[in-house]
Coordinates of C-alpha atoms and ligand atoms in Angstrom, one line a residue:
M1 CA 17.9 5.9 11.6
A2 CA 18.7 8.3 8.2
N3 CA 22.2 9.1 7.2
K4 CA 22.8 12.7 8.3
N5 CA 26.0 14.9 6.0
T6 CA 27.8 17.6 7.3
K7 CA 30.1 19.7 6.9
A8 CA 33.6 20.3 7.2
Y9 CA 36.3 22.1 6.2
V10 CA 39.6 20.7 5.4
C11 CA 42.9 22.4 4.5
R12 CA 44.0 21.6 1.2
E13 CA 48.2 22.0 2.2
C14 CA 47.5 19.4 5.3
G15 CA 44.5 17.9 5.5
Y16 CA 43.6 19.8 9.0
M17 CA 40.3 19.3 9.2
T18 CA 37.6 21.8 11.6
S19 CA 33.7 22.4 11.7
K20 CA 33.8 26.1 11.2
W21 CA 36.1 28.3 8.0
I22 CA 38.5 29.7 8.9
G23 CA 41.0 32.3 7.0
K24 CA 44.9 30.5 8.4
C25 CA 45.4 27.3 8.9
P26 CA 46.0 26.6 12.3
S27 CA 48.0 23.4 11.7
C28 CA 50.1 24.5 8.6
S29 CA 49.6 28.0 9.2
T30 CA 48.8 28.2 5.0
W31 CA 46.1 31.5 4.2
D32 CA 42.4 30.6 2.8
S33 CA 43.2 27.0 2.0
F34 CA 40.4 25.9 3.2
D35 CA 37.6 23.7 0.9
V36 CA 34.5 22.6 2.2
K37 CA 34.2 19.2 2.3
E38 CA 30.0 17.1 2.7
L39 CA 30.8 14.8 5.4
Q40 CA 28.8 11.4 5.8
Q41 CA 27.6 10.0 8.1
E42 CA 27.6 6.5 9.5
P43 CA 24.5 6.0 11.1
Q44 CA 26.1 4.1 15.0
K45 CA 26.5 0.2 14.6
A46 CA 25.3 -1.7 17.8
A47 CA 27.9 -3.0 20.1
S48 CA 27.8 -6.5 19.5
S49 CA 28.0 -6.2 15.7
A50 CA 31.6 -4.9 16.4
A51 CA 34.1 -6.4 13.5
G52 CA 36.5 -8.6 13.9
K53 CA 37.2 -10.7 17.4
A54 CA 39.3 -10.6 20.3
V55 CA 42.2 -13.2 19.9
R56 CA 44.3 -15.2 23.0
L57 CA 47.9 -13.2 23.1
S58 CA 49.0 -17.4 22.6
E59 CA 46.7 -18.2 20.0
V60 CA 48.5 -15.1 17.6
T61 CA 51.0 -16.8 15.2
T62 CA 53.9 -14.5 13.9
D63 CA 54.7 -14.3 10.2
S64 CA 57.9 -11.7 10.9
S65 CA 59.1 -15.0 9.9
I66 CA 58.3 -14.3 6.3
R67 CA 61.8 -12.2 5.6
F68 CA 63.2 -11.4 2.0
K69 CA 67.1 -10.9 1.4
T70 CA 67.8 -7.9 -0.4
G71 CA 71.2 -9.2 -1.4
M72 CA 72.9 -6.5 0.8
S73 CA 73.8 -8.1 4.0
E74 CA 74.9 -5.2 5.4
L75 CA 71.2 -3.2 5.2
D76 CA 69.6 -6.9 6.2
R77 CA 71.4 -6.4 8.9
V78 CA 70.0 -2.8 9.4
L79 CA 66.4 -4.2 8.6
G80 CA 66.3 -6.2 11.5
G81 CA 67.5 -9.4 9.0
G82 CA 66.0 -9.0 5.8
L83 CA 62.6 -7.3 3.9
V84 CA 59.4 -7.9 6.1
E85 CA 56.7 -9.1 4.4
G86 CA 53.7 -6.4 4.2
S87 CA 55.8 -4.0 5.2
L88 CA 56.5 -0.6 4.1
V89 CA 59.8 1.1 4.1
L90 CA 60.7 4.9 3.6
I91 CA 64.6 5.5 2.9
G92 CA 64.5 9.3 3.4
G93 CA 68.2 11.6 3.0
D94 CA 68.6 14.5 0.8
P95 CA 68.6 14.6 -2.7
G96 CA 71.5 13.1 -4.8
I97 CA 72.6 11.0 -1.8
G98 CA 72.5 7.9 -3.3
K99 CA 68.9 6.9 -2.3
S100 CA 67.6 5.8 -6.4
T101 CA 70.9 4.2 -6.8
L102 CA 70.6 2.1 -3.9
M103 CA 66.9 1.5 -4.7
L104 CA 68.3 -0.2 -8.4
Q105 CA 70.6 -2.4 -6.8
I106 CA 68.1 -3.5 -4.1
S107 CA 66.3 -4.8 -6.8
K108 CA 68.9 -6.4 -9.2
Y109 CA 69.3 -8.4 -6.1
L110 CA 65.9 -9.1 -5.3
C111 CA 65.5 -10.1 -9.0
E112 CA 68.3 -13.0 -8.5
G113 CA 66.1 -14.4 -6.6
N114 CA 63.6 -14.8 -9.6
K115 CA 61.6 -12.2 -8.0
K116 CA 59.7 -9.6 -9.9
V117 CA 60.1 -5.8 -8.2
L118 CA 58.1 -2.6 -10.1
Y119 CA 59.8 0.1 -9.9
V120 CA 57.4 3.2 -10.3
S121 CA 59.6 6.2 -10.5
G122 CA 57.6 10.3 -10.9
E123 CA 61.0 12.0 -11.0
E124 CA 63.3 10.3 -14.1
S125 CA 61.9 8.9 -17.4
M126 CA 62.1 5.3 -18.4
S127 CA 65.6 6.7 -20.7
Q128 CA 67.2 7.9 -17.6
I129 CA 66.7 5.1 -14.8
K130 CA 68.3 2.9 -18.1
L131 CA 71.3 5.1 -18.2
R132 CA 71.9 4.7 -14.4
A133 CA 71.2 0.3 -14.6
E134 CA 73.5 0.5 -17.7
R135 CA 76.3 2.0 -15.4
L136 CA 75.6 -0.1 -12.1
R137 CA 75.5 -3.1 -15.0
I138 CA 72.0 -4.9 -14.3
A139 CA 70.6 -7.3 -16.9
T140 CA 67.8 -8.5 -15.4
D141 CA 63.7 -9.2 -17.0
N142 CA 62.3 -9.2 -14.0
I143 CA 62.6 -5.1 -13.0
F144 CA 59.3 -3.5 -14.4
L145 CA 59.2 0.2 -15.1
Y146 CA 56.4 2.7 -14.6
A147 CA 57.3 6.2 -15.1
E148 CA 53.5 7.5 -13.6
T149 CA 52.9 9.9 -10.8
D150 CA 48.8 9.3 -10.7
M151 CA 47.9 7.3 -7.7
D152 CA 45.3 5.4 -8.7
S153 CA 47.0 4.5 -11.7
V154 CA 50.2 3.2 -9.5
I155 CA 47.6 1.2 -7.3
G156 CA 45.7 -0.3 -10.2
R157 CA 48.6 -0.8 -12.7
T158 CA 50.4 -2.7 -9.1
L159 CA 47.5 -5.1 -8.2
D160 CA 47.5 -5.8 -12.4
E161 CA 51.8 -6.9 -12.9
R162 CA 51.4 -8.2 -8.8
P163 CA 54.7 -7.9 -8.0
D164 CA 56.6 -9.3 -5.2
F165 CA 58.0 -6.1 -4.4
L166 CA 57.2 -2.5 -5.2
I167 CA 59.6 0.6 -5.0
V168 CA 58.1 4.4 -5.6
D169 CA 60.7 6.6 -6.3
S170 CA 59.5 9.2 -4.6
I171 CA 56.5 9.5 -2.5
Q172 CA 56.9 13.5 -3.6
T173 CA 55.7 12.9 -6.8
M174 CA 52.3 10.9 -6.5
N175 CA 49.6 12.7 -7.0
K176 CA 46.0 11.7 -5.5
K177 CA 43.5 13.4 -8.2
E178 CA 41.0 13.6 -5.3
I179 CA 43.1 16.1 -3.2
S180 CA 43.4 19.5 -4.9
S181 CA 46.5 20.1 -3.1
V182 CA 50.3 20.4 -5.2
S183 CA 52.3 17.0 -5.4
G184 CA 54.8 17.0 -2.6
S185 CA 52.4 19.4 -0.1
I186 CA 52.3 17.7 3.7
A187 CA 47.9 16.1 2.3
Q188 CA 49.2 14.6 -0.9
V189 CA 52.5 12.9 0.6
R190 CA 50.4 11.8 3.5
E191 CA 47.3 10.5 1.7
A192 CA 50.4 8.7 -1.8
T193 CA 51.6 7.0 2.0
A194 CA 48.3 5.9 3.3
S195 CA 47.7 4.4 -0.2
F196 CA 50.5 2.5 -0.4
M197 CA 50.8 0.6 2.9
A198 CA 46.9 -0.3 2.8
L199 CA 48.6 -2.0 -0.8
A200 CA 51.6 -3.1 1.2
K201 CA 49.2 -4.7 4.2
K202 CA 46.4 -5.8 2.0
E203 CA 48.0 -7.4 -1.2
G204 CA 51.4 -8.5 1.5
I205 CA 53.7 -6.7 -1.0
P206 CA 56.7 -5.0 0.4
V207 CA 56.7 -1.4 -0.4
L208 CA 59.7 0.9 -0.7
V209 CA 59.0 3.9 -0.6
V210 CA 61.9 6.8 -1.2
G211 CA 61.1 10.4 0.3
H212 CA 63.5 13.8 -0.1
V213 CA 64.7 15.7 3.1
T214 CA 64.6 18.7 2.7
K215 CA 67.0 21.2 4.1
E216 CA 64.1 24.3 5.8
G217 CA 62.8 21.7 8.8
A218 CA 61.6 19.1 6.5
I219 CA 57.9 20.0 4.9
A220 CA 56.2 17.3 3.2
G221 CA 59.5 15.6 4.3
P222 CA 59.9 12.3 4.9
K223 CA 59.9 13.7 9.4
I224 CA 55.8 13.5 9.1
L225 CA 55.6 10.4 7.9
E226 CA 57.9 7.7 10.0
H227 CA 54.7 7.1 12.4
M228 CA 52.9 6.1 9.6
V229 CA 55.3 3.5 8.2
D230 CA 56.9 0.7 9.8
T231 CA 60.5 1.2 9.0
V232 CA 62.0 4.4 8.2
L233 CA 66.1 4.4 7.0
Y234 CA 68.1 7.6 6.3
F235 CA 70.8 8.2 3.9
E236 CA 72.8 10.6 5.4
G237 CA 76.8 11.8 3.9
N238 CA 78.5 15.1 3.0
D239 CA 79.3 16.1 -0.8
D240 CA 82.8 15.9 0.9
H241 CA 83.0 12.4 1.5
S242 CA 81.7 9.2 -0.9
F243 CA 80.4 7.5 2.0
R244 CA 76.9 7.3 2.5
I245 CA 75.3 6.0 5.6
L246 CA 72.2 4.5 6.0
R247 CA 71.2 4.4 9.8
A248 CA 67.4 2.8 11.1
V249 CA 65.7 5.9 12.2
K250 CA 62.1 3.2 13.2
N251 CA 62.1 0.0 12.2
R252 CA 59.1 -1.9 13.9
F253 CA 60.5 -5.3 13.1
G254 CA 64.7 -4.7 14.3
P255 CA 66.5 -2.6 16.5
T256 CA 67.1 0.7 15.8
N257 CA 69.7 3.1 15.3
E258 CA 71.4 0.6 13.6
I259 CA 73.5 1.6 10.6
A260 CA 75.4 0.2 7.3
I261 CA 78.4 2.3 5.6
F262 CA 78.2 2.7 1.9
E263 CA 81.1 3.7 -0.6
M264 CA 79.2 5.7 -3.3
G265 CA 81.5 5.2 -6.6
Q266 CA 82.0 4.4 -10.2
N267 CA 79.9 1.4 -10.5
G268 CA 77.0 2.5 -7.1
L269 CA 77.2 1.8 -3.8
T270 CA 79.7 -0.9 -2.0
E271 CA 79.1 -2.1 2.1
I272 CA 81.8 -1.4 4.1
Y273 CA 81.9 -5.1 6.2
N274 CA 84.6 -3.4 9.0
P275 CA 84.2 0.4 8.7
S276 CA 86.5 0.8 11.6
E277 CA 89.4 -0.5 9.9
L278 CA 88.8 1.6 7.0
F279 CA 88.1 5.3 9.1
V280 CA 90.9 4.3 11.2
S281 CA 93.3 3.6 8.4
K282 CA 93.2 7.5 7.6
Q283 CA 92.8 9.2 10.4
S284 CA 96.4 11.6 10.3
F285 CA 98.7 9.9 13.2
D286 CA 101.3 12.7 14.6
V287 CA 99.2 15.2 14.5
P288 CA 97.7 16.9 17.5
G289 CA 93.8 17.0 18.0
S290 CA 93.2 13.6 16.9
V291 CA 91.3 11.1 18.9
V292 CA 90.1 7.7 17.7
V293 CA 86.7 7.1 19.7
A294 CA 84.7 3.7 20.2
S295 CA 81.4 4.4 19.2
M296 CA 78.4 2.5 19.1
N297 CA 76.0 2.7 15.9
G298 CA 72.5 0.2 17.0
T299 CA 74.5 -2.8 18.2
M300 CA 77.4 -2.1 15.7
P301 CA 81.0 -0.7 17.5
V302 CA 82.0 1.5 15.0
L303 CA 85.9 3.0 15.5
V304 CA 85.6 6.6 14.1
E305 CA 88.4 10.0 15.1
V306 CA 87.4 12.9 16.0
Q307 CA 89.4 16.0 15.1
A308 CA 89.7 19.5 16.7
L309 CA 91.6 22.8 15.3
V310 CA 92.0 24.8 18.8
S311 CA 93.9 27.8 17.4
S312 CA 94.0 31.9 18.2
N313 CA 91.2 34.1 17.8
A314 CA 92.8 35.8 14.6
Y315 CA 90.6 38.6 14.0
E316 CA 89.9 39.2 17.8
G317 CA 85.9 39.4 17.6
R318 CA 84.1 36.3 19.5
P319 CA 85.3 33.4 19.4
K320 CA 84.0 31.1 16.4
C321 CA 83.0 27.4 17.3
V322 CA 82.2 25.3 14.4
V323 CA 81.9 21.4 14.4
G324 CA 80.6 19.1 12.5
G325 CA 79.0 15.6 13.1
M326 CA 78.3 16.7 16.8
D327 CA 76.5 18.6 19.0
Y328 CA 77.2 21.5 18.4
N329 CA 75.9 23.0 22.5
K330 CA 78.2 19.7 23.9
I331 CA 81.3 20.9 22.5
S332 CA 80.7 24.3 24.7
L333 CA 79.7 22.3 27.4
L334 CA 83.2 20.5 27.2
C335 CA 84.9 23.6 26.1
A336 CA 83.7 25.7 29.3
V337 CA 84.4 22.2 31.3
L338 CA 87.8 21.6 30.2
Q339 CA 88.2 26.1 31.1
N340 CA 87.6 25.5 35.0
R341 CA 88.1 22.0 35.7
L342 CA 91.6 21.6 34.3
G343 CA 92.8 25.6 33.9
M344 CA 93.1 25.7 30.5
D345 CA 92.5 28.8 28.5
I346 CA 90.2 27.3 25.7
L347 CA 87.2 29.8 25.6
S348 CA 88.6 32.9 23.8
K349 CA 89.9 30.7 21.0
D350 CA 88.6 29.8 17.9
I351 CA 87.5 26.2 18.1
F352 CA 87.0 23.7 15.0
L353 CA 85.7 20.1 15.5
N354 CA 84.7 17.6 13.4
I355 CA 83.8 13.4 12.9
A356 CA 86.6 12.2 10.0
G357 CA 84.3 10.4 7.2
G358 CA 80.9 11.8 7.5
L359 CA 79.7 10.4 10.4
R360 CA 76.9 11.5 13.1
I361 CA 77.6 10.7 16.3
S362 CA 75.1 11.5 19.4
E363 CA 75.5 8.9 21.5
P364 CA 77.4 10.7 25.0
A365 CA 80.4 7.3 24.0
I366 CA 82.0 10.8 22.6
D367 CA 82.1 13.5 25.3
L368 CA 85.7 11.7 26.4
A369 CA 87.6 12.3 22.7
A370 CA 85.9 15.3 21.7
A371 CA 87.2 16.8 25.0
L372 CA 91.0 15.3 24.4
A373 CA 91.0 16.1 20.7
V374 CA 90.5 19.9 21.8
Y375 CA 92.9 19.4 24.7
S376 CA 95.9 18.1 22.1
S377 CA 95.1 20.6 19.8
A378 CA 94.9 23.1 22.6
R379 CA 98.0 21.7 24.3
N380 CA 99.7 20.8 20.9
I381 CA 100.0 17.1 22.6
V382 CA 100.1 13.9 20.2
M383 CA 98.0 11.9 21.3
P384 CA 100.3 8.5 21.8
K385 CA 99.6 6.1 18.8
G386 CA 97.6 3.4 19.3
T387 CA 95.3 4.7 21.6
C388 CA 91.1 5.2 21.7
V389 CA 89.2 6.7 24.1
F390 CA 85.3 6.4 24.6
G391 CA 83.3 7.8 28.0
E392 CA 80.8 10.3 28.7
V393 CA 81.9 13.4 30.3
G394 CA 79.9 15.5 33.2
L395 CA 79.6 19.3 34.2
A396 CA 82.4 18.5 37.5
G397 CA 84.7 16.2 34.5
E398 CA 84.7 13.7 35.7
I399 CA 84.3 10.7 33.4
R400 CA 81.5 8.4 32.8
G401 CA 80.6 5.2 32.9
V402 CA 78.8 4.1 29.4
S403 CA 76.5 0.9 27.8
F404 CA 78.5 -1.7 25.3
A405 CA 81.7 -0.7 26.6
E406 CA 82.7 -4.5 26.4
K407 CA 81.7 -4.7 22.8
R408 CA 84.3 -0.9 22.2
I409 CA 87.0 -2.5 23.4
S410 CA 86.7 -5.8 22.0
E411 CA 86.3 -3.9 18.9
A412 CA 89.5 -1.3 19.3
A413 CA 91.8 -4.6 20.5
K414 CA 90.6 -6.7 17.2
T415 CA 91.6 -3.6 14.8
G416 CA 94.6 -3.3 16.2
F417 CA 95.1 -0.8 19.5
R418 CA 97.4 -1.3 22.0
R419 CA 96.2 1.6 24.5
I420 CA 92.8 2.6 25.5
I421 CA 91.3 5.5 28.0
I422 CA 87.4 4.2 29.5
P423 CA 85.7 5.0 32.4
R424 CA 87.1 3.6 36.1
D425 CA 83.2 2.1 36.2
N426 CA 83.7 0.4 33.3
M427 CA 86.4 -1.1 34.1
D428 CA 84.5 -4.9 34.5
A429 CA 84.0 -4.4 31.0
A430 CA 87.6 -4.4 30.1
K431 CA 89.0 -7.5 32.6
D432 CA 89.6 -9.6 29.4
F433 CA 91.6 -7.6 27.2
E434 CA 94.7 -6.8 30.1
D435 CA 96.8 -8.9 27.7
D436 CA 96.1 -6.6 24.5
L437 CA 95.4 -3.1 25.9
E438 CA 97.1 -0.7 28.3
I439 CA 93.9 0.5 29.7
C440 CA 93.6 3.9 31.6
A441 CA 91.1 3.7 33.3
A442 CA 90.0 7.4 34.0
R443 CA 87.6 8.9 36.9
N444 CA 88.1 12.5 35.7
L445 CA 89.7 14.5 32.1
R446 CA 92.2 15.6 35.0
E447 CA 93.4 11.8 35.5
A448 CA 92.8 10.6 31.3
A449 CA 95.0 14.1 30.6
E450 CA 98.1 13.5 32.7
W451 CA 97.8 10.1 31.7
L452 CA 97.6 11.2 28.0
V453 CA 100.7 13.8 28.5
E454 CA 103.1 11.1 30.8
R455 CA 103.0 8.7 27.5
A456 CA 103.0 11.4 25.1
R457 CA 106.3 11.9 26.2
Ligands
TYD501 P1 70.8 8.8 -7.0 O1 70.8 7.8 -6.8 O2 70.7 9.7 -8.1 O3 70.8 10.0 -5.5 P2 69.4 10.2 -5.3 O4 67.9 9.0 -5.4 O5 69.3 10.3 -3.4 O6 68.5 11.7 -5.6 O7 72.8 9.5 -7.3 C1 73.4 10.5 -7.1 C2 74.9 10.6 -7.1 O8 75.2 9.8 -7.0 C3 74.8 11.9 -8.5 O9 75.2 12.6 -7.9 C4 75.7 10.6 -9.3 C5 76.2 9.3 -8.3 N1 76.6 8.4 -8.2 C6 78.1 7.7 -8.6 O10 78.9 8.8 -8.1 N2 77.9 6.3 -9.0 C7 77.5 5.4 -9.4 O11 77.6 4.4 -10.0 C8 75.4 6.1 -9.7 C9 74.6 5.2 -10.5 C10 75.5 7.1 -8.9
MG502 MG1 66.4 10.2 -6.9

């Protein structure tokens, strides 16, 4: 059968393909972005000549045991036990959060195990990287720098150098000649990632790829690549804090939502092994509106302080509600519950709520802490010393049980807390802690609030 040539129109920006020319791309909404492309149609292969063969599940061997330690135990835990051979890990985050710093520090540890690292930089010059390395006190002969943005050169250099690990900083700077759109466009970023994925799988080299998240909906950022790569780690944090949170949002080789906490200092990032102690040690005691929550991040319990400030609406305009580190809508809902179920005058007030340390918590177990923080600020009541809480709050003001209750209670006891408010549904999990902690197993917000008022006297 003769090969048949057909035409297709391909969007320069995002790679969308169509058989007819159109003015505006339906995928990325760019105007006049279609180029014509000749397609070589492969003759259909007979079914019997299909490549590869089906294998019995029992005969498949797992190679997940081939993991490399990065030298940072917290990072290894987030990765699910180290870097897996031939995997592609994407590290996303805002510019300036510390991605390049982390990459260089990992390189240092990997090289100490006599491994060779190829560090491809499309953003910084070799001297800039050298300066950072000096700051991080890295002196190893096994890190090879390569300042290049051309994809073919990067792949070629990797095959020549045969490193044990490849680091690409960043994916937005990589450029494939055949694609006419600029570096950082969806088509370029996608193509570059696919090439690195193929390289990782074929050569068995773990590849770490840095990607910037843009504030405006992450166009061409790591979001569109999440489904292509094995593991996605996001670096979170804000400018006001030196803490950086590394979160696994996708992991083919380990649990997701696992976090590691780092502190950015003079000499780079340091791991924080007991975040609860750190966050709680900075708690603003004796102030109304401060409540400690026993939250779970992946499989790790972390105690953090939730702070609320309720003040009368100074300008008599629409009341303000400013929320940091938590879902805004959840706070509106909790305030409505406080207003309607506990008869408080909350909705006419300005409400400010924040999670100390720059941590973001999206699990429902934070509800009770947020509600009690608002309650305590509005009523000007200080939480009794050494109290910690967790639980989900429903629309009727009921407190619902949450998962990992035992882990949360144990973390509170271990960190030196003496009292804890938990959902009544989770009472079974508290049995072993009755000697260490005074436990309030509340059914609803009213019970929790009454307990609080009684202890605060
Ligand atoms: P960087 O790793 O360049 O961020 P990214 O690659 O994510 O854009 O780090 C940026 C910030 O970190 C920069 O403002 C300087 C600061 N920093 C330190 O505070 N201490 C250090 O040891 C290093 C290397 C950087
Ligand atoms: Mg950087």
